[in-house]
mmCIF file of C-alpha atoms and ligand atoms in Angstrom:
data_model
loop_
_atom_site.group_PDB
_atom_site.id
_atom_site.type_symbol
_atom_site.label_atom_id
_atom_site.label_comp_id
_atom_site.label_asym_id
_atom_site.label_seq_id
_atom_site.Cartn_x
_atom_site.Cartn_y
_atom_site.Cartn_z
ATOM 1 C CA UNK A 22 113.763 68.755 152.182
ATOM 2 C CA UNK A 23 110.257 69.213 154.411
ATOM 3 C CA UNK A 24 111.437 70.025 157.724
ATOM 4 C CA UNK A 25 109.881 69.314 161.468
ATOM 5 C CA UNK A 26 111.061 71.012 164.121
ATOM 6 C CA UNK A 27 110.199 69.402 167.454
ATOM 7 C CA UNK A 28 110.178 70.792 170.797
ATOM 8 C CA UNK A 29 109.879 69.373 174.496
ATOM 9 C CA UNK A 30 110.385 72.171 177.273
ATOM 10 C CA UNK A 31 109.776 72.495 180.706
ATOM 11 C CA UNK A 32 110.232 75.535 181.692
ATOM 12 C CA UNK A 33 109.960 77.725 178.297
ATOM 13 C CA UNK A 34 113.406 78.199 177.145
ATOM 14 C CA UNK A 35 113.733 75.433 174.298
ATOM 15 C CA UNK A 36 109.840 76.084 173.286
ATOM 16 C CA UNK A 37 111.254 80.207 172.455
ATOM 17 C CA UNK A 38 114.217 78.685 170.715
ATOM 18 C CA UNK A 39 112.614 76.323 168.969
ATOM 19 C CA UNK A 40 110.045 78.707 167.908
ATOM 20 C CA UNK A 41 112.534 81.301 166.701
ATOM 21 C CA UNK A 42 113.684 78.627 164.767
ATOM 22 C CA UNK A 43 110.768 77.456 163.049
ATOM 23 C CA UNK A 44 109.800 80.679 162.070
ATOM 24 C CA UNK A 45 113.909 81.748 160.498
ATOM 25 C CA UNK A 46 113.492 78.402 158.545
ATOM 26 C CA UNK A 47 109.471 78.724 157.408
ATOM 27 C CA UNK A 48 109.394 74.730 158.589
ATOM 28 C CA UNK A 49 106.567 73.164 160.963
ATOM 29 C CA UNK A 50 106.687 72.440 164.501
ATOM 30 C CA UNK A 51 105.081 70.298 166.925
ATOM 31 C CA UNK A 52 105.367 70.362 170.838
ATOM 32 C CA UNK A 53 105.602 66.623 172.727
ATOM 33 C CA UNK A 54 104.261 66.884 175.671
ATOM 34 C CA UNK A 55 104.179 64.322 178.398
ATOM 35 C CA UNK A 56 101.056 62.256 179.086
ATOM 36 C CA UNK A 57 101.352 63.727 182.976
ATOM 37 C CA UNK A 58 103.798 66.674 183.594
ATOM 38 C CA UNK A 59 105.755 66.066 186.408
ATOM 39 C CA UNK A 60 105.868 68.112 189.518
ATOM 40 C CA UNK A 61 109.306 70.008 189.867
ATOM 41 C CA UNK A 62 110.334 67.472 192.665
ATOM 42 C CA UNK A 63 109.113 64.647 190.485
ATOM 43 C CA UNK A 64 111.670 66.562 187.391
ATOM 44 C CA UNK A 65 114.430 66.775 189.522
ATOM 45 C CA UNK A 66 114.132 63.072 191.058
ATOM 46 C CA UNK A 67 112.465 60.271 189.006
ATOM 47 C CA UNK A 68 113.051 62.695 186.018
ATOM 48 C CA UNK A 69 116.458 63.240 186.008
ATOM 49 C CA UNK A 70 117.506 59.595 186.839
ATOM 50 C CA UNK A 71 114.676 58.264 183.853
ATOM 51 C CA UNK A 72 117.227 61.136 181.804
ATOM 52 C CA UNK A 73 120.643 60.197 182.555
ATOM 53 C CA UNK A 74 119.570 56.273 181.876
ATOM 54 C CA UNK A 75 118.111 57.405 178.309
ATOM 55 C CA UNK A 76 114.829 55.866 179.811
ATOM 56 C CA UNK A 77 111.381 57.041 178.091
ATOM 57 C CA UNK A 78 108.252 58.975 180.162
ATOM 58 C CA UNK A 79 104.889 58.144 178.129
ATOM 59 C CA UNK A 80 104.172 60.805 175.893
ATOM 60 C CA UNK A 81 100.895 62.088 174.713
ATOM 61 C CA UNK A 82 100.844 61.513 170.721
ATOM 62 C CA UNK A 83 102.364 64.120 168.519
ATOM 63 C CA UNK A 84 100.236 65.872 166.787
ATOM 64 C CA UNK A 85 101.817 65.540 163.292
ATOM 65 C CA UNK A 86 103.120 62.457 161.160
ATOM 66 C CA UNK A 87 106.816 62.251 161.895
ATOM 67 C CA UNK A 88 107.340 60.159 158.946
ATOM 68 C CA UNK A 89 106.317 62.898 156.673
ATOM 69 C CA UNK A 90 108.960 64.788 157.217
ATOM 70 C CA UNK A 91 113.156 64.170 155.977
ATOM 71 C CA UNK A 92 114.628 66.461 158.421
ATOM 72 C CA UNK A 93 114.077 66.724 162.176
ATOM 73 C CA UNK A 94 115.396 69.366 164.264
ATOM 74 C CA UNK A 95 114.673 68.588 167.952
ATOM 75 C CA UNK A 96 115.103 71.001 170.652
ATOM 76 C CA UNK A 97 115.073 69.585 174.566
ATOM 77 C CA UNK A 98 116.074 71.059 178.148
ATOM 78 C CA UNK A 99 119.227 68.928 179.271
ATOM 79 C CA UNK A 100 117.838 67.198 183.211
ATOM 80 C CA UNK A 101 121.189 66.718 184.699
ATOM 81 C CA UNK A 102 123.431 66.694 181.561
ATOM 82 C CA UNK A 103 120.852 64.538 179.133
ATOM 83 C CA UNK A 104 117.703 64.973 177.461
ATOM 84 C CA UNK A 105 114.349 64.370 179.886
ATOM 85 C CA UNK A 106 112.754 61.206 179.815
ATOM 86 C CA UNK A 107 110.014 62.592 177.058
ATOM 87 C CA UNK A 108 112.831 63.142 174.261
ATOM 88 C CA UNK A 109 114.162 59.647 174.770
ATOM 89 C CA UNK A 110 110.593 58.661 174.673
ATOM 90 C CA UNK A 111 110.360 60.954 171.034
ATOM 91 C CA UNK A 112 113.527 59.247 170.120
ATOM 92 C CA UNK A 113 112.406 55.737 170.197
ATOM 93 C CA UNK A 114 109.397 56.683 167.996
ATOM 94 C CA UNK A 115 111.438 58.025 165.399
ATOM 95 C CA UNK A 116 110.946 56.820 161.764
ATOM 96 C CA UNK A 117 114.012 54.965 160.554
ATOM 97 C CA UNK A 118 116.267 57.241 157.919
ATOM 98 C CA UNK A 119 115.480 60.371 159.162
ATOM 99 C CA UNK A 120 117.768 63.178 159.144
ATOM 100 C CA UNK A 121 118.110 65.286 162.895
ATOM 101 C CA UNK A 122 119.714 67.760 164.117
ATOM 102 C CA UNK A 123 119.982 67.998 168.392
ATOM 103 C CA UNK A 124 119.377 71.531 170.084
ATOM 104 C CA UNK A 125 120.297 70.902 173.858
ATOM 105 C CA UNK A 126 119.085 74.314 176.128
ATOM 106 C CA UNK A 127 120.625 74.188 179.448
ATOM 107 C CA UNK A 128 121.816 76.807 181.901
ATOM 108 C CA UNK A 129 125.256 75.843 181.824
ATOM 109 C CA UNK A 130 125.473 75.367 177.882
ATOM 110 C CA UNK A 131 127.096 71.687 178.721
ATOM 111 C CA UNK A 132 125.491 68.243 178.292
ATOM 112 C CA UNK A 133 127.368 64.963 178.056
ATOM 113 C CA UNK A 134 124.962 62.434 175.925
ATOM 114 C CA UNK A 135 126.455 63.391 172.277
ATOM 115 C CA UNK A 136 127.653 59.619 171.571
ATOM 116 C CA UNK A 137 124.770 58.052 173.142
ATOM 117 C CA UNK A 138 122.004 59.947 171.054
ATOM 118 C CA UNK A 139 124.481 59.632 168.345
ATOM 119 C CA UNK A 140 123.979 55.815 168.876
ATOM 120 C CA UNK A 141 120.222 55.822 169.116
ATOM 121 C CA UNK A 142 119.942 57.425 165.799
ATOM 122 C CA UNK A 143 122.439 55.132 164.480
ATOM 123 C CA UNK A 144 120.480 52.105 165.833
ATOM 124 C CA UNK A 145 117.577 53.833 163.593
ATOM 125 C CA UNK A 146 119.438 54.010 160.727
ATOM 126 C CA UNK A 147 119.134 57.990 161.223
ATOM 127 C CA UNK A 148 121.705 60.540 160.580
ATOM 128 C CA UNK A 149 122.876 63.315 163.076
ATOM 129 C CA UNK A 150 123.634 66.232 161.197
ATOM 130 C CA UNK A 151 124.330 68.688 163.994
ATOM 131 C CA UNK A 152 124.235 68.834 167.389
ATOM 132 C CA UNK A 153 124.299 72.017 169.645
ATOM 133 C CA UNK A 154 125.029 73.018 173.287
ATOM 134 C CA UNK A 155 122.923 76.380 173.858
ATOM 135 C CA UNK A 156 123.371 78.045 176.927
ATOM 136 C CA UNK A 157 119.709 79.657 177.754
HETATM 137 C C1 FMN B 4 114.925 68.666 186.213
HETATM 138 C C2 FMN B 4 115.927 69.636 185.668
HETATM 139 C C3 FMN B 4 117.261 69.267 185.534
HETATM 140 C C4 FMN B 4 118.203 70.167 184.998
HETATM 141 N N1 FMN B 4 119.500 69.760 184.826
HETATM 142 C C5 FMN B 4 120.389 70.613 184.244
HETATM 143 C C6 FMN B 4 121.753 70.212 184.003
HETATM 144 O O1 FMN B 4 122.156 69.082 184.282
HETATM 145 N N2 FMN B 4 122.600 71.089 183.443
HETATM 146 C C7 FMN B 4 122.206 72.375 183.102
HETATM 147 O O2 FMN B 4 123.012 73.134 182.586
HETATM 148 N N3 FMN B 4 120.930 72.779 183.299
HETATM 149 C C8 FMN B 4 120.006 71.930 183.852
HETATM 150 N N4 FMN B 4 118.714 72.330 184.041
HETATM 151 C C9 FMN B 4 118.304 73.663 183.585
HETATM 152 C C10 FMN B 4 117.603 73.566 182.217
HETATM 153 O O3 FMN B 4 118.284 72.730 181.293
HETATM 154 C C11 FMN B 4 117.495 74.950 181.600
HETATM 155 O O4 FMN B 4 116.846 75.827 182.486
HETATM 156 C C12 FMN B 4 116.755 74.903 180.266
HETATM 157 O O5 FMN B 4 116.867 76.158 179.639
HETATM 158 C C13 FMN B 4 115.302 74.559 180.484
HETATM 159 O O6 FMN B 4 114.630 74.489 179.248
HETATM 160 P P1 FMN B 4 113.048 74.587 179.193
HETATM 161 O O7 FMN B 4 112.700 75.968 179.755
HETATM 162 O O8 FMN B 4 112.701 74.498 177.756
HETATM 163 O O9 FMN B 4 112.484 73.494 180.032
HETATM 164 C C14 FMN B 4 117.773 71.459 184.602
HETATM 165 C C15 FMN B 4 116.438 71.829 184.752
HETATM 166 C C16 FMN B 4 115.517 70.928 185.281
HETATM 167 C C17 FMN B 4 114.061 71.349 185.428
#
């Protein structure tokens, strides 16, 4: 199985994780960046409520064919207990029948989105095959 791993991070944290990862697991990875990176006020504000709503940021294009790929293993920053606004905006590009796997990196180690990225993926026909809290 030809696995992606892809990354979104703010700050750092998930980008080291992610590639650690990559690296342990010989697989490719590709960052998503966001067409404009926010301003920390902008993160904490506009960001945070785009997060918590599930509501996508335009993202520059990734830089590799997501379809190409069977497994995806995603790794985000949770903005106030959900992925930022540039996952959700990953998300909704996903291929259909794609297995993923959900790395959250927060400080706390909590989020509290499990069932509704568990529904996205449904709604793609895509299967969650793990999803971890990691406290960074
Ligand atoms: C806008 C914003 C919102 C955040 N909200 C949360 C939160 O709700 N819970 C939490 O544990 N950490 C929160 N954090 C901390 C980050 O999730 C944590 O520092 C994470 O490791 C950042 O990953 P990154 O360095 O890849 O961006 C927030 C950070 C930012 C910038």
């Amino acid at each position: 199985m030809k696995t992606l791993v892809i990354f979104y991070s703010y700050t750092g944290n998930a980008k080291r994780l992610a590639q650690e990862f990559a690296a342990k697991e010989a697989a490719d990875i590709v960052e998503i960046k966001d067409a404009r990176r926010p301003v920390k006020l902008k993160a904490y504000s506009l960001g945070c409520f785009a997060a918590i709503r599930g509501k996508p940021w335009p993202i520059q294009p990734p830089e590799v064919d997501l379809a190409a790929y069977n497994r995806l293993v995603l790794f985000s920053p949770v903005w106030a207990g959900s992925p930022p606004p540039a996952i959700h905006a990953v998300l909704a590009q996903l291929p259909d029948g794609k297995t993923v796997s959900i790395k959250l990196v927060s400080a706390s180690g909590k989020s509290n989105c499990k069932e509704r990225l568990e529904a996205v993926l449904k709604a793609k026909d895509c299967t969650l095959e793990g999803f971890e809290d990691i406290k960074a």
